[in-house]
Coordinates of C-alpha atoms in Angstrom, one line a residue:
Chain A
M22 CA 113.8 33.6 78.9
G23 CA 111.1 35.5 76.6
Q24 CA 107.8 35.7 77.5
R25 CA 104.7 36.9 75.8
K26 CA 101.2 37.8 77.2
I27 CA 98.2 35.9 75.8
L28 CA 95.6 37.3 77.9
D29 CA 95.3 40.2 80.4
A30 CA 93.0 39.9 83.6
E31 CA 90.2 41.7 81.8
Q32 CA 90.3 39.4 78.4
C33 CA 90.7 36.9 80.6
N34 CA 87.6 37.7 82.7
L35 CA 85.9 38.1 79.6
T36 CA 86.8 34.7 78.4
L37 CA 85.6 33.0 81.9
Q38 CA 82.3 35.0 81.7
R39 CA 81.7 33.3 78.1
L40 CA 82.8 30.2 79.1
S41 CA 80.1 30.0 82.0
F42 CA 77.5 30.9 79.7
Q43 CA 78.3 28.2 77.3
L44 CA 78.1 25.8 80.0
I45 CA 74.6 26.9 81.5
E46 CA 73.8 26.8 77.7
N47 CA 74.5 23.3 77.5
H48 CA 73.8 22.0 81.1
D49 CA 70.5 24.0 81.9
H50 CA 70.3 24.2 86.0
F51 CA 72.9 21.1 86.1
I52 CA 70.4 18.9 87.7
D53 CA 72.1 16.0 86.3
S54 CA 76.0 17.8 85.8
V55 CA 78.6 17.8 88.1
I56 CA 82.0 20.0 87.6
I57 CA 85.3 18.2 88.0
G58 CA 88.6 20.2 88.1
L59 CA 91.7 18.3 87.6
Q60 CA 94.6 18.4 90.2
P61 CA 96.9 20.2 90.3
R62 CA 96.1 23.2 88.1
G63 CA 92.5 23.1 87.1
I64 CA 91.1 23.5 90.4
A65 CA 91.4 27.1 90.1
L66 CA 89.7 27.6 87.1
A67 CA 86.8 25.5 88.2
K68 CA 86.3 26.5 91.2
L69 CA 86.0 30.2 89.7
L70 CA 83.5 29.1 86.9
Y71 CA 81.7 26.9 89.6
S72 CA 80.9 30.1 91.5
K73 CA 80.0 31.8 88.2
I74 CA 77.8 29.5 87.3
C75 CA 76.2 29.0 91.0
L76 CA 75.7 32.8 90.9
N77 CA 73.9 32.7 87.4
I78 CA 71.8 29.9 87.9
G79 CA 71.0 30.4 91.7
N80 CA 71.6 26.9 92.9
E81 CA 74.4 25.0 93.7
F82 CA 75.4 21.2 92.3
P83 CA 78.3 18.7 92.9
F84 CA 81.6 19.8 92.5
G85 CA 84.9 17.5 92.9
E86 CA 88.9 17.6 92.7
L87 CA 90.2 14.9 90.8
D88 CA 94.3 13.7 91.1
T89 CA 94.9 11.3 88.0
T90 CA 98.6 11.0 89.2
F91 CA 98.3 6.9 89.8
F92 CA 96.5 6.9 86.2
R93 CA 99.9 8.5 84.5
D94 CA 101.7 7.0 81.7
D95 CA 104.7 8.5 82.5
F96 CA 105.5 7.0 86.2
K97 CA 108.4 5.5 85.1
L98 CA 109.9 8.9 84.0
K99 CA 109.9 11.4 86.8
P100 CA 108.7 11.8 90.3
L101 CA 105.1 12.2 90.8
I102 CA 103.3 13.4 94.1
P103 CA 99.9 12.7 94.4
Q104 CA 97.2 15.2 95.7
T105 CA 94.0 14.9 96.8
T106 CA 91.1 13.4 95.2
S107 CA 88.0 15.0 96.5
I108 CA 84.5 13.3 94.7
D109 CA 82.1 12.6 97.3
F110 CA 79.1 12.1 95.1
Q111 CA 78.2 9.1 92.7
I112 CA 79.1 10.2 88.7
E113 CA 77.1 7.0 87.7
N114 CA 74.6 8.6 84.7
K115 CA 75.9 12.6 85.2
R116 CA 77.2 14.5 82.7
V117 CA 80.3 15.3 83.5
I118 CA 82.7 18.7 83.0
L119 CA 86.2 18.1 83.3
I120 CA 88.4 21.6 83.5
D121 CA 91.5 22.0 83.2
D122 CA 93.8 25.2 82.5
V123 CA 95.9 24.0 79.7
L124 CA 95.5 21.2 77.0
Y125 CA 98.3 20.3 75.7
T126 CA 99.6 16.2 74.8
G127 CA 96.4 15.2 76.2
R128 CA 98.1 12.2 78.4
S129 CA 96.6 13.8 81.6
V130 CA 93.2 14.0 80.2
R131 CA 93.6 10.3 79.1
S132 CA 94.8 9.6 82.8
A133 CA 91.8 11.7 84.2
L134 CA 89.2 9.4 81.8
D135 CA 90.7 6.4 83.6
A136 CA 90.8 7.9 87.0
L137 CA 86.8 8.7 86.3
T138 CA 86.1 5.2 85.8
H139 CA 86.7 4.6 89.4
F140 CA 84.0 6.7 90.4
G141 CA 81.0 5.2 88.4
R142 CA 79.9 5.3 84.7
P143 CA 79.0 8.7 83.9
A144 CA 76.3 9.3 81.2
S145 CA 78.8 11.7 79.2
V146 CA 82.1 13.6 79.9
E147 CA 82.8 17.0 78.3
L148 CA 86.2 19.0 78.7
L149 CA 86.7 22.6 79.1
V150 CA 90.5 24.2 79.1
L151 CA 91.2 27.7 79.2
I152 CA 94.2 27.1 76.8
D153 CA 94.2 24.8 73.9
R154 CA 97.9 24.2 72.8
R155 CA 97.1 23.3 68.9
F156 CA 98.8 20.9 66.8
S157 CA 100.3 19.5 70.0
R158 CA 98.0 16.3 70.8
H159 CA 99.9 13.2 71.1
L160 CA 96.2 11.4 71.5
P161 CA 93.0 11.8 69.8
I162 CA 91.7 14.2 72.3
Q163 CA 89.8 17.6 71.8
P164 CA 88.1 20.2 74.3
D165 CA 84.5 20.5 74.0
Y166 CA 84.8 24.2 75.3
V167 CA 87.8 26.3 74.7
G168 CA 89.2 29.6 76.3
V169 CA 91.8 30.7 73.7
T170 CA 93.6 28.7 71.2
V171 CA 97.3 29.1 71.4
D172 CA 99.8 27.9 68.5
A173 CA 103.2 27.3 70.7
V174 CA 106.5 25.5 69.8
E175 CA 107.6 22.8 71.8
N176 CA 110.1 24.9 73.9
E177 CA 107.3 27.2 75.1
K178 CA 105.4 26.9 77.9
V179 CA 101.8 28.4 78.8
I180 CA 101.8 29.8 82.3
V181 CA 98.5 30.7 83.9
D182 CA 99.3 33.3 86.6
W183 CA 96.3 33.3 89.4
Q184 CA 95.7 36.7 91.1
N185 CA 93.3 38.1 93.7
N186 CA 93.1 35.1 95.6
G187 CA 92.0 33.2 92.4
Q188 CA 89.7 35.3 91.2
S189 CA 91.3 36.2 88.2
A190 CA 94.1 35.4 85.9
E191 CA 96.9 36.4 83.4
V192 CA 98.3 33.9 80.8
Y193 CA 101.8 34.2 79.0
L194 CA 103.6 32.4 77.0
T195 CA 107.1 31.9 78.0
T196 CA 110.0 30.4 76.0
I197 CA 112.3 27.7 77.9
Q198 CA 116.4 28.1 77.1
Chain B
M1 CA 111.2 12.1 95.8
L2 CA 112.5 9.9 98.7
S3 CA 116.0 10.6 99.5
V4 CA 116.7 6.7 99.9
N5 CA 116.8 3.9 97.2
H6 CA 115.7 1.3 99.9
L7 CA 114.0 1.4 102.8
L8 CA 116.2 -0.2 105.5
G9 CA 115.0 1.6 108.4
I10 CA 114.1 5.0 110.1
K11 CA 117.6 6.2 110.9
Y12 CA 118.3 6.4 107.5
L13 CA 115.5 8.7 106.5
K14 CA 115.1 12.1 106.6
K15 CA 112.0 14.4 108.2
D16 CA 111.5 15.2 104.8
D17 CA 111.4 11.5 103.6
I18 CA 108.9 10.3 106.3
D19 CA 106.7 13.7 105.6
L20 CA 106.1 12.7 102.2
I21 CA 105.4 9.0 102.8
L22 CA 102.7 10.0 105.5
K23 CA 101.4 12.7 103.2
T24 CA 101.3 10.0 100.1
A25 CA 99.7 7.7 102.5
D26 CA 96.9 10.1 103.0
T27 CA 96.1 9.9 99.3
F28 CA 96.1 6.0 99.7
L29 CA 94.1 5.7 102.4
D30 CA 91.3 7.7 100.2
V31 CA 92.1 5.1 97.4
I32 CA 91.3 2.1 99.8
N33 CA 88.1 3.5 101.0
R34 CA 86.6 3.7 97.3
P35 CA 84.5 1.0 96.0
I36 CA 87.4 0.4 93.7
K37 CA 90.2 -0.1 95.8
K38 CA 93.0 -0.7 93.2
V39 CA 95.2 1.8 91.3
P40 CA 97.3 0.9 88.4
S41 CA 100.6 2.9 89.5
L42 CA 103.0 -0.6 89.7
R43 CA 101.2 -2.6 86.9
D44 CA 104.7 -3.1 85.7
T45 CA 106.8 -3.9 89.0
T46 CA 106.9 -7.4 90.3
I47 CA 107.8 -7.6 93.9
V48 CA 108.6 -10.6 96.1
N49 CA 107.9 -11.1 99.6
L50 CA 111.0 -12.6 101.4
F51 CA 110.0 -13.8 104.9
F52 CA 112.2 -15.7 106.8
E53 CA 110.2 -15.5 110.1
N54 CA 106.6 -15.6 110.7
S55 CA 104.2 -12.8 110.0
T56 CA 100.3 -12.5 109.8
R57 CA 99.8 -8.8 109.4
T58 CA 103.0 -7.5 107.8
R59 CA 103.4 -10.1 105.1
L60 CA 99.6 -9.3 104.3
S61 CA 99.2 -6.0 104.6
F62 CA 102.5 -5.9 102.4
E63 CA 100.8 -8.2 99.8
L64 CA 97.3 -6.2 99.9
A65 CA 99.2 -3.0 99.1
E66 CA 101.3 -4.6 96.2
K67 CA 98.2 -6.0 95.1
R68 CA 96.3 -2.4 95.4
L69 CA 99.0 -1.0 93.4
S70 CA 98.7 -3.6 90.7
A71 CA 102.0 -5.1 91.4
D72 CA 102.7 -8.7 90.2
V73 CA 103.6 -10.6 93.8
L74 CA 105.5 -13.3 94.7
N75 CA 105.3 -14.8 98.0
F76 CA 108.3 -16.7 99.7
T77 CA 108.4 -18.3 103.3
A78 CA 111.8 -19.8 104.2
S79 CA 110.3 -23.0 106.1
S80 CA 109.0 -24.4 102.7
S81 CA 112.2 -23.0 100.3
S82 CA 115.5 -24.2 99.5
V83 CA 117.3 -22.2 102.3
S84 CA 116.7 -25.5 104.4
K85 CA 118.9 -27.1 101.7
G86 CA 121.8 -24.6 102.7
E87 CA 121.5 -22.0 100.5
T88 CA 122.8 -18.6 101.2
L89 CA 120.4 -15.4 101.2
I90 CA 122.4 -13.7 98.5
D91 CA 121.8 -17.1 96.0
T92 CA 118.5 -17.1 97.1
V93 CA 117.5 -13.6 96.1
N94 CA 119.7 -13.5 93.1
N95 CA 118.0 -16.9 91.7
I96 CA 114.7 -14.9 92.3
L97 CA 115.9 -11.2 91.0
A98 CA 116.9 -13.3 88.2
M99 CA 113.3 -14.1 87.4
K100 CA 113.2 -10.5 86.9
V101 CA 111.6 -9.4 90.0
D102 CA 112.1 -5.6 90.7
M103 CA 111.7 -5.1 94.4
V104 CA 112.3 -7.1 97.5
V105 CA 110.4 -6.8 100.7
M106 CA 112.3 -8.9 103.4
R107 CA 111.9 -10.3 106.8
H108 CA 114.9 -11.6 108.3
P109 CA 115.6 -12.6 111.9
M110 CA 119.3 -11.5 111.3
P111 CA 119.5 -7.3 112.4
G112 CA 120.9 -5.8 109.2
A113 CA 120.1 -8.3 107.0
A114 CA 118.2 -5.8 104.8
H115 CA 121.1 -3.3 104.9
F116 CA 123.6 -6.5 103.8
L117 CA 121.4 -7.3 101.1
S118 CA 120.8 -3.6 99.6
Q119 CA 124.7 -3.8 99.3
R120 CA 124.9 -6.9 97.4
V121 CA 122.0 -7.5 95.1
K122 CA 120.7 -5.1 92.3
S123 CA 117.4 -4.4 93.5
K124 CA 115.1 -2.3 95.6
I125 CA 114.8 -3.8 99.2
V126 CA 112.1 -3.1 101.9
N127 CA 113.0 -4.0 105.2
A128 CA 109.7 -5.6 107.0
G129 CA 111.5 -6.2 110.1
D130 CA 115.0 -7.4 110.9
G131 CA 115.7 -8.9 114.1
A132 CA 115.7 -6.6 117.1
H133 CA 116.9 -3.9 114.5
E134 CA 114.0 -2.3 112.8
H135 CA 110.8 -2.3 111.6
P136 CA 110.5 0.8 109.7
T137 CA 107.1 0.5 108.1
Q138 CA 105.6 -0.3 111.5
A139 CA 106.7 3.1 112.7
L140 CA 105.6 4.8 109.9
L141 CA 101.9 3.6 110.4
D142 CA 102.4 4.2 113.9
A143 CA 103.3 7.8 113.7
F144 CA 100.4 7.9 110.6
S145 CA 97.6 6.6 112.9
I146 CA 99.0 9.1 115.7
R147 CA 98.6 12.2 112.8
R148 CA 95.3 11.2 112.0
K149 CA 94.0 10.4 115.4
L150 CA 95.4 13.6 116.8
G151 CA 96.2 15.8 114.3
E152 CA 99.8 16.0 114.2
V153 CA 102.8 14.0 116.0
A154 CA 104.9 17.0 116.9
G155 CA 104.9 18.3 120.6
K156 CA 102.9 15.1 121.7
K157 CA 104.1 12.7 124.2
V158 CA 104.4 8.8 123.3
L159 CA 105.1 6.2 125.8
I160 CA 106.4 3.0 124.5
V161 CA 105.6 0.1 127.3
G162 CA 106.7 -3.5 127.4
D163 CA 110.0 -5.4 126.1
I164 CA 112.0 -2.7 124.6
L165 CA 115.1 -4.6 124.4
H166 CA 114.2 -7.2 122.0
S167 CA 111.6 -4.7 120.1
R168 CA 112.3 -3.7 116.5
V169 CA 109.1 -1.6 116.7
A170 CA 110.3 0.2 119.8
L171 CA 113.7 1.5 118.1
S172 CA 111.9 2.3 114.8
N173 CA 109.4 4.3 116.6
I174 CA 111.9 6.1 118.8
F175 CA 113.8 7.5 115.6
C176 CA 110.3 8.0 113.9
L177 CA 109.0 10.1 116.7
Q178 CA 111.4 12.2 117.5
K179 CA 112.4 12.9 113.6
L180 CA 108.9 14.2 113.5
G181 CA 109.1 16.1 116.8
A182 CA 107.4 14.2 119.5
E183 CA 108.6 13.6 123.2
V184 CA 109.1 9.8 123.7
M185 CA 109.0 7.8 127.2
V186 CA 109.9 3.8 127.4
C187 CA 108.6 2.1 130.3
G188 CA 109.0 -1.6 131.3
P189 CA 110.9 -3.8 133.7
P190 CA 114.6 -2.5 133.8
T191 CA 116.0 -5.9 132.8
L192 CA 113.7 -5.3 129.1
I193 CA 115.1 -1.4 128.9
P194 CA 118.6 -1.4 126.9
K195 CA 121.4 0.0 129.1
Y196 CA 122.0 3.0 127.0
L197 CA 118.3 4.0 125.7
H198 CA 119.2 7.3 127.5
T199 CA 121.4 8.5 125.0
L200 CA 119.1 8.4 122.3
G201 CA 117.1 11.4 124.2
V202 CA 114.6 9.2 125.4
K203 CA 112.9 9.2 128.9
V204 CA 113.1 6.3 131.0
E205 CA 110.2 5.4 133.5
Y206 CA 109.9 2.4 135.5
D207 CA 106.5 3.2 137.0
L208 CA 103.4 2.5 134.8
K209 CA 101.1 4.8 136.4
K210 CA 103.3 8.1 136.5
A211 CA 104.5 7.0 132.3
L212 CA 100.8 7.1 131.9
L213 CA 100.1 10.2 133.6
W214 CA 102.7 11.8 131.5
C215 CA 102.0 10.4 127.9
D216 CA 99.1 11.7 125.4
V217 CA 99.6 8.1 123.1
A218 CA 100.5 4.8 125.0
N219 CA 101.6 1.9 122.6
M220 CA 101.8 -1.2 124.2
L221 CA 104.6 -3.7 123.0
R222 CA 103.9 -7.5 123.3
I223 CA 106.9 -9.7 125.3
Q224 CA 108.7 -11.3 122.7
L225 CA 109.1 -14.8 125.2
E226 CA 110.4 -16.4 121.6
R227 CA 113.5 -14.0 121.6
Q228 CA 114.6 -14.1 125.3
D229 CA 117.2 -16.4 125.9
I230 CA 117.3 -16.0 129.7
K231 CA 114.2 -14.7 132.2
Y232 CA 114.4 -11.4 132.1
F233 CA 111.3 -11.0 134.7
P234 CA 109.9 -13.9 137.7
S235 CA 106.7 -14.3 135.9
L236 CA 104.1 -13.5 133.2
R237 CA 101.3 -13.2 135.9
E238 CA 104.0 -10.4 137.8
Y239 CA 104.8 -8.6 134.4
T240 CA 100.7 -8.1 133.9
H241 CA 100.5 -7.0 137.6
L242 CA 103.2 -4.2 137.1
Y243 CA 103.2 -3.2 133.4
G244 CA 99.7 -4.5 132.0
L245 CA 97.1 -2.0 131.1
N246 CA 93.6 -2.4 132.4
K247 CA 90.5 -0.4 132.7
D248 CA 91.4 0.6 136.5
I249 CA 94.6 2.2 135.8
L250 CA 92.9 3.8 132.6
D251 CA 90.0 5.2 134.9
S252 CA 92.3 6.5 137.4
L253 CA 94.2 9.0 134.9
E254 CA 91.5 11.2 134.6
K255 CA 92.2 12.2 130.9
P256 CA 91.6 10.2 127.5
I257 CA 94.8 8.5 126.4
V258 CA 94.9 6.7 122.7
I259 CA 96.0 3.1 123.1
M260 CA 98.0 1.8 120.3
H261 CA 99.4 -1.8 119.6
P262 CA 101.6 -3.1 117.1
G263 CA 100.2 -6.7 117.1
P264 CA 100.0 -9.7 117.9
I265 CA 98.3 -8.9 121.1
N266 CA 98.6 -11.4 124.1
R267 CA 95.2 -10.6 125.9
G268 CA 95.4 -10.4 129.3
V269 CA 99.2 -10.0 129.6
E270 CA 100.2 -6.6 128.7
I271 CA 96.5 -5.4 127.7
T272 CA 93.1 -6.6 128.9
S273 CA 90.4 -7.3 126.4
E274 CA 88.5 -4.5 127.8
V275 CA 91.0 -1.8 127.1
A276 CA 92.1 -3.7 123.7
D277 CA 88.8 -3.4 122.4
S278 CA 87.6 0.3 124.0
E279 CA 87.0 3.6 122.1
H280 CA 90.6 4.7 123.0
A281 CA 92.1 2.0 121.0
I282 CA 93.2 2.5 117.8
I283 CA 94.9 -0.7 117.0
L284 CA 92.4 -2.0 114.0
D285 CA 92.7 1.5 112.6
Q286 CA 96.6 0.8 113.0
V287 CA 96.1 -2.2 110.5
E288 CA 93.8 -0.3 107.9
N289 CA 96.5 2.5 108.1
G290 CA 99.1 -0.2 107.7
V291 CA 98.3 -0.9 104.1
A292 CA 98.0 2.6 102.9
V293 CA 101.3 3.6 104.4
R294 CA 102.9 0.5 103.0
M295 CA 101.5 1.4 99.2
A296 CA 103.3 4.9 100.0
V297 CA 106.4 3.4 100.6
L298 CA 106.3 1.1 97.5
Y299 CA 104.6 3.7 95.5
L300 CA 107.7 6.3 96.0
L301 CA 110.7 3.6 96.1
A302 CA 108.9 2.9 92.5
N303 CA 108.7 6.2 91.2
R304 CA 112.5 7.0 91.6
P305 CA 113.0 6.9 87.5
D306 CA 116.8 7.1 87.5
V307 CA 117.5 4.3 89.9
V308 CA 118.1 0.3 89.8

């Protein structure tokens, strides 16, 4: 099983810093904005970006976790174990920033958009991903904020390895035999 | 993923299966408390509710769980069907399955009916009560309710009071609670305690006060007069006097205990209204939790892509 490093901890930290500044630039003081991390692997990234943003803007704003299991389209294909959803605020007329670690086929994001409708009608929805796997989309879904764009073939998997209690990460591309 | 294709009884489940069902029920309890209480997971699944015996709570709870999962639902009650014209159980079910039904939820007066069906028809079967054998979803929702009220089931002392002999709820509860690491005691008139019950590792106590002093949770069962072919105790009045739960006996314990009842309640017989409506009773929580637990069971059985 071959493995190639895409981001080391230092590069990843720089990328996260840039993403947090891009969000601040577009959302000012996040008065009408909310961050929602996608279960399971978008949560660590969302939490880290959220804490960086709060530190910079000096105030807190709503943060949620969304599980999309019940809205997925591969229910009949593999076992799907639901995780926790925790959104204790209304997203009606809010600017929602969805955060996930890797954007691949776009199917998870499609199910997330469906799941979001159960919590209200947002003013807008943006998508932030740490890794965008180009040319592999099954659906017309594109990210608004991207950490790194990667070209990977089908038998390769992107692994985001969180370290230091979710404070930094390294990203690898692994070949599955 | 569940280790079984059907939910026939708690005795066929592993501890991991029960843990998975309860964990999944947590997420469904969250879903049914949202403004939009429905998810689309079972939108291409058709489920028939076959009830050969009377039921209010269980049938409505299953139907609601199915609808909350977006399944298509068919309801069947034996009294208004061709069963009265002499059709066999397998013929009835196969005719229903020929209409492209994916899952069967069945309540039947004969013990083992769900097991019998699971071996003879090509469908997933959920046992909603089979005679005096098992009522697995009731036991799962009872365990779920204890877990939500007390944090966990392991190490808790649970007392089941009443007609143990005729109760499928008691048997399923004993299996479920023991698998989750709780201690179980039963209490009732000697005639209504099965002779070999101690072989299941259950404590038996005939004095209600002593039993209540021992327990953290008391599950009060109904006297099932409709299943009693002979008289097991002199009178209901005497039963209430010896085994009925009232405020005086609860106050005398000097410790809070959780009161449960699977319903239907016979107020003034096994439990007084004052106790049933008190803050210690979680009877209506059990009903709410029942929908979430049944959603979890149906979801997990449907989410076994390789089988049936």
